[in-house]
XYZ file of C-alpha atoms in Angstrom:
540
model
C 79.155 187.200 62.663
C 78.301 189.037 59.609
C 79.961 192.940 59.410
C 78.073 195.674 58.728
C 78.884 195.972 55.669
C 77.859 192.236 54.447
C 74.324 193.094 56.163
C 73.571 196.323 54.414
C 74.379 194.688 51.316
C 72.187 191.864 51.937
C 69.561 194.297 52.962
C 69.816 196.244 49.918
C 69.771 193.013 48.018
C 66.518 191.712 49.725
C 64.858 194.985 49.753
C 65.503 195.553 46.031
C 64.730 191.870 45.376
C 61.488 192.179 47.079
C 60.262 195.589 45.397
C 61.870 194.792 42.102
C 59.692 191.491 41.942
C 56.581 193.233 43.042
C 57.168 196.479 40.231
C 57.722 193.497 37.870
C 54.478 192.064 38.881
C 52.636 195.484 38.693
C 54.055 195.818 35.706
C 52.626 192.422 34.109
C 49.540 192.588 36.109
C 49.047 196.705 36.167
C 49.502 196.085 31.873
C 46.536 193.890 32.102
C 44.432 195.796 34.015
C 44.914 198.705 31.991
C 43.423 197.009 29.504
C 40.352 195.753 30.655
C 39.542 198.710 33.011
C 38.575 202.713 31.959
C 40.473 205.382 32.837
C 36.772 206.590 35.340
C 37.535 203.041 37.530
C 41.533 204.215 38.456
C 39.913 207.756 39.474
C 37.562 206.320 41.655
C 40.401 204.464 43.701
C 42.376 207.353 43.388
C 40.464 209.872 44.578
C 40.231 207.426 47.967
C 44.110 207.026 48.019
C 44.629 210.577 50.380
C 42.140 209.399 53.179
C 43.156 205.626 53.059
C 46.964 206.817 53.239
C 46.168 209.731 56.009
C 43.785 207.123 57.619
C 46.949 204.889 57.907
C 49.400 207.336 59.320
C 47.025 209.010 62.501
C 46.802 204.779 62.897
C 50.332 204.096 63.472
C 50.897 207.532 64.867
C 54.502 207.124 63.707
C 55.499 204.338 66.437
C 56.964 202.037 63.826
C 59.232 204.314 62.629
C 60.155 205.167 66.674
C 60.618 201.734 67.206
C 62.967 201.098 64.615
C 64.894 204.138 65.908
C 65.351 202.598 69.381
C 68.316 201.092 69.734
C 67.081 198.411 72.057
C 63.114 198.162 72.027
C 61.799 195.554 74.111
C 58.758 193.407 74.091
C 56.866 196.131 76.055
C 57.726 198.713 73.374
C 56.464 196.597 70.701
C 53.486 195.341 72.594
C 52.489 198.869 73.424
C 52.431 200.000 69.974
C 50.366 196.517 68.776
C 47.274 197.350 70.844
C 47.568 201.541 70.173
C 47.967 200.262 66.541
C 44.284 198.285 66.948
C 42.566 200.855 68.742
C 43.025 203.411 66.614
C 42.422 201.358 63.708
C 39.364 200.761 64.522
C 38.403 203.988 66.129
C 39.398 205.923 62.826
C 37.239 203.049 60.488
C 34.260 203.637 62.262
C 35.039 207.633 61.885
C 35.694 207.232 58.292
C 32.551 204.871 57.798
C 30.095 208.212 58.828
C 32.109 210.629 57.091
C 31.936 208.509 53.798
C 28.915 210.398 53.164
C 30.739 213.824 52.849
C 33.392 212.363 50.877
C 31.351 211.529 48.172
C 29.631 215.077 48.234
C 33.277 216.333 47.927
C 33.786 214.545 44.815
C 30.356 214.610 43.021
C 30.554 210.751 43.101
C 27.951 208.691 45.568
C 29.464 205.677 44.460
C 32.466 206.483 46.242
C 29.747 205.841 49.832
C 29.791 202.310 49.585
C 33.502 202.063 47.939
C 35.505 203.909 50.421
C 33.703 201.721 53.378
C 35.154 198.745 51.772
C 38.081 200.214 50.899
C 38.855 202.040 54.704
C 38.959 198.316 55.334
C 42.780 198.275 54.741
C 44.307 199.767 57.340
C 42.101 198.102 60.214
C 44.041 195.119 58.415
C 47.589 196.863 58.438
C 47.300 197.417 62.159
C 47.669 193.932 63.090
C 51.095 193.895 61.513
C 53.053 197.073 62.059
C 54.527 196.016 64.921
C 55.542 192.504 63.513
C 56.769 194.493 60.917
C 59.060 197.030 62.844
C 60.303 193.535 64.621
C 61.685 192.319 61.181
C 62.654 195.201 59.782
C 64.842 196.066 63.623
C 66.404 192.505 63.014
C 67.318 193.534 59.459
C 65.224 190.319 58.575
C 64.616 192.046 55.085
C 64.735 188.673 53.841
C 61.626 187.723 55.166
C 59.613 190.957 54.824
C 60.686 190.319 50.960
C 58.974 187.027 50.846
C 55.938 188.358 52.842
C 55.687 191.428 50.168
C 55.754 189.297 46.720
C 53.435 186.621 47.828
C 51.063 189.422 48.563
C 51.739 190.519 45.342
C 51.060 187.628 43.685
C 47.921 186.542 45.294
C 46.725 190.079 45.082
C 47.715 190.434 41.517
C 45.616 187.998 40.129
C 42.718 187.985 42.185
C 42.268 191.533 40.837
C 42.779 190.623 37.164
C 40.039 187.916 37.867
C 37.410 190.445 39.202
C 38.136 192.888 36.405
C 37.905 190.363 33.328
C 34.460 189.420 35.460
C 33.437 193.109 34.818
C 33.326 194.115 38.693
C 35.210 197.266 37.775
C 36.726 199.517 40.357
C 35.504 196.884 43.224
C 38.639 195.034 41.598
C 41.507 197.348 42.053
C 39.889 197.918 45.711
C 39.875 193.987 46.423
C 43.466 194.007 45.113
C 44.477 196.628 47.735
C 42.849 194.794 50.235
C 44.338 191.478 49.641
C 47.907 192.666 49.669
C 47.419 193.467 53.136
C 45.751 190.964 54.611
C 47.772 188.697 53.171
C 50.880 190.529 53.911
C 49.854 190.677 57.541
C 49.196 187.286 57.831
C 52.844 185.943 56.227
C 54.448 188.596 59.025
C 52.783 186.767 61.946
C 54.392 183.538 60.504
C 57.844 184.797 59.997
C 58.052 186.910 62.709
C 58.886 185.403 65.994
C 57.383 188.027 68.132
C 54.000 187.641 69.701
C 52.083 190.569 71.464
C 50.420 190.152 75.355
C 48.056 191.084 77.503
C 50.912 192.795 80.087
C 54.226 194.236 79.945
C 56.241 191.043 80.459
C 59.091 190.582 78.032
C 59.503 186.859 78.564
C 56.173 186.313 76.964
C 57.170 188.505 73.726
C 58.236 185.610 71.318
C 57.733 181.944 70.354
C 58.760 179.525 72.718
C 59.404 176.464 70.750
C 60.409 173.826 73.445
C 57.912 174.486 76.454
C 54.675 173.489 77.311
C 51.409 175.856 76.904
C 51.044 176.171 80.999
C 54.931 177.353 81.021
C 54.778 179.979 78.648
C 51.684 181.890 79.986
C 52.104 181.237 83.812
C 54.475 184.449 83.577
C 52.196 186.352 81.790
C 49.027 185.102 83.961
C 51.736 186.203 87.416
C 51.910 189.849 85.819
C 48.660 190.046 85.081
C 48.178 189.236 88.569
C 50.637 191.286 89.663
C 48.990 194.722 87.791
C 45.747 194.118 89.282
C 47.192 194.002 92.635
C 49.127 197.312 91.495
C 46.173 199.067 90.019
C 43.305 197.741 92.475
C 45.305 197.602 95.859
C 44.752 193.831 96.722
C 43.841 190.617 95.051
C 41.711 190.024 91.878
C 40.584 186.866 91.037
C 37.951 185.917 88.414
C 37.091 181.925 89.043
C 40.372 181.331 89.704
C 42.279 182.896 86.481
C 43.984 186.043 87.818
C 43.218 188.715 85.202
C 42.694 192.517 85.677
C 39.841 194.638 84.503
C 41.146 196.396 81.072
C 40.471 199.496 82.732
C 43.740 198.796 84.753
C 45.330 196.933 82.511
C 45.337 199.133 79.409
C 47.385 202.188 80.854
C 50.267 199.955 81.889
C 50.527 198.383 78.689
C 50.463 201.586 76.451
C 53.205 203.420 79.188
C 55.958 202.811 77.442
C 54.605 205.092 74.538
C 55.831 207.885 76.646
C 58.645 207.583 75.528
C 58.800 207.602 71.828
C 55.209 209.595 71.748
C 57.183 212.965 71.130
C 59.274 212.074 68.633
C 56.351 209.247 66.891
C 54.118 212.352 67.040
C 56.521 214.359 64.808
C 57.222 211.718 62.331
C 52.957 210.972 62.039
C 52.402 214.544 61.194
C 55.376 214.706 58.556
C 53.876 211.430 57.013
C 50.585 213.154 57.144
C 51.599 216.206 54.822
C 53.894 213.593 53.179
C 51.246 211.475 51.596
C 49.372 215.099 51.066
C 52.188 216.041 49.100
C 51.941 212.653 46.946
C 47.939 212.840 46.594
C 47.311 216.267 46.411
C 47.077 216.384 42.614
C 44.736 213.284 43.060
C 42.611 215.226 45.115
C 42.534 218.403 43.265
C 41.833 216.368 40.033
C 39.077 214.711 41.343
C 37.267 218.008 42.416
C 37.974 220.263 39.674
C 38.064 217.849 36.475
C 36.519 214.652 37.527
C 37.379 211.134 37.887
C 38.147 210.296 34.130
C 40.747 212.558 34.478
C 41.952 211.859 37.721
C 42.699 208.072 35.982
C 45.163 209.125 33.531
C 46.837 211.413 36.095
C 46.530 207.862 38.759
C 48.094 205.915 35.612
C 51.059 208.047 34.554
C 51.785 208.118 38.465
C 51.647 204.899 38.893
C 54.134 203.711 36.348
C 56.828 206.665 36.962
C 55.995 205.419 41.059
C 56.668 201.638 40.493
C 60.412 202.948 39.289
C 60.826 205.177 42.016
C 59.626 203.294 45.070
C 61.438 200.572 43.985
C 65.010 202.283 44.500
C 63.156 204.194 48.025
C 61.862 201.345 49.160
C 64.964 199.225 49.281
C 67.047 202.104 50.971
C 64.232 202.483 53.655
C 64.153 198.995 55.096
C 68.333 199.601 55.462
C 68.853 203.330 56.340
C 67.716 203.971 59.252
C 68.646 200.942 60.823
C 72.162 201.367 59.661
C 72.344 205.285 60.083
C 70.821 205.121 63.748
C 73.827 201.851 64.693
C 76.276 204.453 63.407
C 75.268 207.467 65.195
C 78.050 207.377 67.697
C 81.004 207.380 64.867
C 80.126 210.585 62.875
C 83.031 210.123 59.991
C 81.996 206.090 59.216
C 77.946 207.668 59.463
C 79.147 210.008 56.716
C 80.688 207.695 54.872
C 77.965 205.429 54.604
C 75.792 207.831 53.791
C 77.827 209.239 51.117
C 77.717 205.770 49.593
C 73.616 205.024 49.484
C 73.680 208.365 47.519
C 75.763 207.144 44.824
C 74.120 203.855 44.995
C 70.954 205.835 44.783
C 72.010 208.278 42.231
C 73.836 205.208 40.115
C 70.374 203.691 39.947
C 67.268 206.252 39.816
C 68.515 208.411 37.296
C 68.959 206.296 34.347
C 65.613 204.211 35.382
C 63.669 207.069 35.509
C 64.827 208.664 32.118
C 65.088 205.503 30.465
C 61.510 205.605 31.570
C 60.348 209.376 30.091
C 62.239 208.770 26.817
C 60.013 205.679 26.134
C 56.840 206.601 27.597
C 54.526 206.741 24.390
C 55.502 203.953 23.105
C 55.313 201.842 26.445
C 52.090 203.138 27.155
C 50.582 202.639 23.829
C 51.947 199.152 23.506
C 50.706 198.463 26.882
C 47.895 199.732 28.088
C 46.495 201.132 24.746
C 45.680 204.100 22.959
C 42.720 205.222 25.381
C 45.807 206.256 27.857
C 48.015 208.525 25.543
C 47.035 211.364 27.910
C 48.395 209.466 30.586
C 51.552 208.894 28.042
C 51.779 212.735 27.618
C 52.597 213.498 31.386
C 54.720 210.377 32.422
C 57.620 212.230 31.498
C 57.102 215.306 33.801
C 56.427 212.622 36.478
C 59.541 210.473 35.521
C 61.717 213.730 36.036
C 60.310 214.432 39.724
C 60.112 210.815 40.071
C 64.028 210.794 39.952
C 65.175 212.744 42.741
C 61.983 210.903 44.894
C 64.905 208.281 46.271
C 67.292 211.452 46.956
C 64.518 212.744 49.374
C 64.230 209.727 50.864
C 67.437 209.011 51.556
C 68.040 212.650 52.828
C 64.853 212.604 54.931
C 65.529 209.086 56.593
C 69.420 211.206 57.781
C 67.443 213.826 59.161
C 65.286 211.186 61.269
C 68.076 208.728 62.324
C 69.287 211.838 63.968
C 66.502 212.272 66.128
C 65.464 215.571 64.461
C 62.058 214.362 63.676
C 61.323 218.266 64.603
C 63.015 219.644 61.287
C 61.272 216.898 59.017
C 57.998 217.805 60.376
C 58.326 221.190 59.682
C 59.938 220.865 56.284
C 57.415 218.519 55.168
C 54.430 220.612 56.269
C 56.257 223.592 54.425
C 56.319 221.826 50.840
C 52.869 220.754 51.028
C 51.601 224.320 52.170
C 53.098 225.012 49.140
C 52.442 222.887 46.855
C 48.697 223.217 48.091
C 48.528 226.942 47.557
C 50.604 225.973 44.101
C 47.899 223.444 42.758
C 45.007 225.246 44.122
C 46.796 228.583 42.550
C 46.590 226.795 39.283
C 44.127 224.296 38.292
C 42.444 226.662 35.811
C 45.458 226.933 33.962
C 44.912 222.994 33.115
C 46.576 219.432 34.376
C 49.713 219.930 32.623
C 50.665 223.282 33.869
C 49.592 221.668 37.530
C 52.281 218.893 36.821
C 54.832 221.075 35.918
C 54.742 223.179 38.841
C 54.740 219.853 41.051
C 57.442 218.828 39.654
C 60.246 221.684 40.236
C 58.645 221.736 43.137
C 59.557 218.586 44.193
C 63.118 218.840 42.405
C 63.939 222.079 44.688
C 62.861 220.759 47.724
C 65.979 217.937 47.692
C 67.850 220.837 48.255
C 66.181 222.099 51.121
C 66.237 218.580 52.306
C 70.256 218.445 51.937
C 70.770 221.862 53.892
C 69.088 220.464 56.921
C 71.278 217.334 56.059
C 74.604 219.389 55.521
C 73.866 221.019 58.874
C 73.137 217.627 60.803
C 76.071 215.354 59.447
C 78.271 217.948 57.399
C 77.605 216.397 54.195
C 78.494 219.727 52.314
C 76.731 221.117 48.862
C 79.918 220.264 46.970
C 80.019 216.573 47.755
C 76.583 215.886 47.724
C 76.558 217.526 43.916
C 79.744 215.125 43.456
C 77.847 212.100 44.480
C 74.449 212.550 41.841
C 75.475 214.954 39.099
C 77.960 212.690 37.501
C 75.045 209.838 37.304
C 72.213 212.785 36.638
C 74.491 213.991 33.437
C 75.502 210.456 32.006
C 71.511 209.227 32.191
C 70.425 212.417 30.368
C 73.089 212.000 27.782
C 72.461 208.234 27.300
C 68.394 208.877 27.067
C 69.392 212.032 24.188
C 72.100 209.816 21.986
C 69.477 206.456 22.478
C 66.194 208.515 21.778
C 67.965 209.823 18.682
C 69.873 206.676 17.546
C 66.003 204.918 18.411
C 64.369 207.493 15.386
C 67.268 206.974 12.895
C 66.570 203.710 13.310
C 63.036 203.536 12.721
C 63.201 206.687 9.545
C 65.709 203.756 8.025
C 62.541 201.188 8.296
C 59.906 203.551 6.633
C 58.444 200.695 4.997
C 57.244 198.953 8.102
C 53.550 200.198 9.468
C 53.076 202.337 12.268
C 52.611 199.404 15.002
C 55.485 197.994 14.499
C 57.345 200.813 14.702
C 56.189 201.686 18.174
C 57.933 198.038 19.185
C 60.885 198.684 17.181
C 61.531 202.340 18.864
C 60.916 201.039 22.335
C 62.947 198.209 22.342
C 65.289 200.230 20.609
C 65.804 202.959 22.708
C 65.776 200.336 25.733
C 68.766 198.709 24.749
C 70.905 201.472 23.032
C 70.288 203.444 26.622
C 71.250 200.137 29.338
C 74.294 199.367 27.069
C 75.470 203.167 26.950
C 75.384 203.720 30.360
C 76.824 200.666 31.200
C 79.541 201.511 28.866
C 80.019 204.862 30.207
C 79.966 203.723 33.930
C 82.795 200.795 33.094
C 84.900 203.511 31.240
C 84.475 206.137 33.819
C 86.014 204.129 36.334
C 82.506 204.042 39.051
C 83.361 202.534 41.996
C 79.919 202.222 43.233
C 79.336 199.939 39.750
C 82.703 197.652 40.534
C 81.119 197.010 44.161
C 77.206 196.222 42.829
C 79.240 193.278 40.039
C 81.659 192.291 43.305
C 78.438 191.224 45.338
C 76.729 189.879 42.739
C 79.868 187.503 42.136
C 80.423 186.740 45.782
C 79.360 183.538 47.762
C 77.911 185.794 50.087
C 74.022 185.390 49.418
């Protein structure tokens, strides 16, 4: 029986293996891309990102995330959600088909008409594996989920690249999109064990391996049977197969919503303003400057995101789980928590920084020169982009304590602001917008930590313990490496300009990695003796 312990660090390790393999692969792929598309094709699937992402969360209506913070679901909880998860996919795609239309009126664009109906495709996709997903990620299967998210990656990946050196355009970054999830969705069926029915019975909620076809769905077929009677007051037959009219049989198998429904609510509404808060600039972009512009803003986002999300990503198929089992032994909760924040801390900041103090040249190199505008505001993104994983870890304590109540109203509070910020400022220009995103994004950890502080007394003090050592080492690493990464290239002045763009980003790559890892080893961090421990161990 594994501890605790051994399965958060396996989660972690699965988690980060799975979205450091697909960053790497947007990274090769996203390079490549960048290269044969414009800057216009990115703003047109950017300017779509808001209402796919909104689309996706009044879908799942925050069930997932209320089934992962059950502390027993059973196969009625997850079949419930399945079917709401269908129905309202498809509900909200035939909404979105009619109001495609008014979207592209919004934008100036009527190419976007035929675009977003393809693209709106996604999340009637998704909905077929949320469920199967919350299964996995209950079971702290991570290593599965992992496999499921880099083959979609993968297939997605080059599909994409095959469309775009074809000349299809935007149509490829929207078939990439829709690949990942399909094919996602279809690799969580296989590796998850759990199979939604047509009633409430738990018996017929996963694969039965050694029985015959007749023996697994004569329970289901007896409550079927039995919820006709219940709903219809006597028998119900239909040539001999005993199945209920869905008008019966539908509000017994989306009862157990009740339930979680307040709580789901909360958490759909906070992920509502949440992906506001991470589009709005998308959609103000699109309105006010156009889509050109929108695709350098999309590109620079993108790359700071892929560092970002990689470090949130792997804490949020662990925290929650972990945080919500621990609920019942405050000090250990604490404790825990204390030590994803160095973890967190130990990792985003130098990542992120390493990140801004290379961004012209890695852009450049990459993606070429048509993107230095991009180039000029991945820094301000890399600096917000750092405290991203703080937020999520802070946000993901405030839900495993059931106060989906505060997050909702915290969350809808930063985008009211930021809203009234961006709308405040566009006519000052795209960098001023970006600035004022990110402090506000910076501040708003804090916020995030009081509620925190006041939930699981994790006090200002230790919580400034926990990142500011990491926060000052990165920044002084990124200062002595981007300085030490010019010396070295004034020294070459013979060399032409090209060249020197390789020279100072490989540079400043190495000079930072081997500084901080030098500092960390020196300064005694625990949290870097246990990363080297597991990495040595048998355990994996």
């Amino acid at each position: 029986m594994e501890s605790l312990k051994e399965k958060t660090a396996k989660g972690l390790f699965w988690g980060g293996m799975n979205n450091g393999v697909q960053q790497l692969l947007g990274l090769a792929f996203g390079i490549i891309l960048g290269r044969l598309l414009d800057p216009s094709d990115y703003g047109m699937t950017a300017m779509l990102a808001v209402f796919s992402v909104i689309a996706n969360e009044l879908q799942s209506s925050g069930f997932k995330t209320g089934l992962i913070n059950l502390r027993e679901p059973k196969h009625e909880d997850y079949n419930a959600v399945f079917w709401f998860n269908i129905v309202a996919g498809v509900v909200l795609y035939v909404a979105l088909w009619f109001a495609a239309p008014l979207i592209a009126d919004y934008y100036h664009e009527q190419k976007l008409i035929p675009l977003s109906r393809y693209v709106f495709l996604g999340f009637v996709f998704s909905s077929f594996g949320m469920a199967q997903s919350a299964y996995l990620t209950k079971q702290m299967q991570i290593k599965q989920i992992a496999k499921c998210g880099m083959t979609a990656t993968l297939s997605s990946s080059l599909v994409s690249v095959a469309m775009a050196a074809m000349g299809f355009g935007y149509w490829a970054l929207a078939t990439q999109y829709l690949m990942y999830i399909a094919v996602n969705t279809v690799l969580l069926w296989y590796f998850s064990p759990w199979r939604p029915s047509l009633s409430r019975n738990e018996e017929g909620g996963t694969r039965k391996e050694n029985c015959s076809e007749a023996d697994q769905t004569t329970p289901n077929r007896r409550l079927l049977h039995e919820d006709a009677i219940a709903y219809s007051g006597g028998e119900n037959t239909l040539q001999g197969n005993l199945l209920p009219p869905s008008s019966f049989l539908l509000p017994r198998i989306f009862s157990p919503l009740k339930k979680i429904f307040s709580f789901s609510f909360r958490i759909m509404l906070s992920a509502i303003f949440t992906q506001l808060n991470n589009n709005v600039m998308n959609l103000l972009l699109g309105h006010y400057y156009g889509k050109t512009n929108t695709g350098h803003y999309n590109q620079g986002y993108q790359w700071s995101s892929k560092c970002f999300l990689l470090v949130g990503n792997m804490l949020r198929q662990v925290d929650q789980t972990v945080l919500v089992g621990l609920r019942d032994e405050r000090e250990r909760q604490l404790a825990v928590l204390r030590k994803m924040m160095r973890f967190t801390a130990f990792i985003s900041f130098p990542m992120l920084f390493c990140l801004a103090m290379v961004s012209h040249e890695f852009i450049v190199l990459a993606i070429g020169e048509k993107w230095a505008f991009a180039a000029s505001l991945l820094p301000l993104l890399c600096l917000s982009g750092a405290f991203m994983p703080l937020s999520t870890l802070l946000t993901d304590s405030v839900i495993s304590q059931h106060r989906s109540d505060i997050y909702l109203w915290s969350t809808v509070a930063l985008g009211v602001l930021q809203i009234a910020m961006m709308v405040g400022l566009w006519h000052q220009g795209i960098v001023v917008m970006v600035w004022a995103y990110t402090l506000l994004n910076i501040i708003w950890v804090f916020v995030w930590h009081f509620f925190v502080r006041r939930l699981m007394g994790y006090g200002l003090l230790s919580f400034l313990k926990d990142i500011v050592p990491f926060a000052l080492a990165a920044a002084g690493v990124m200062l002595v490496a981007w300085w030490m990464g010019e010396f070295i290239v004034y020294s070459l002045w013979f060399i032409d300009d090209y060249l020197k763009l390789w020279i100072l980003l490989f540079s400043r790559f190495v000079i930072a990695m081997l500084l901080y890892y030098g500092i960390m080893r020196i300064a005694g961090a625990v949290i870097l003796k246990e990363c080297l421990k597991f990495f040595r161990s048998n355990h994996l």
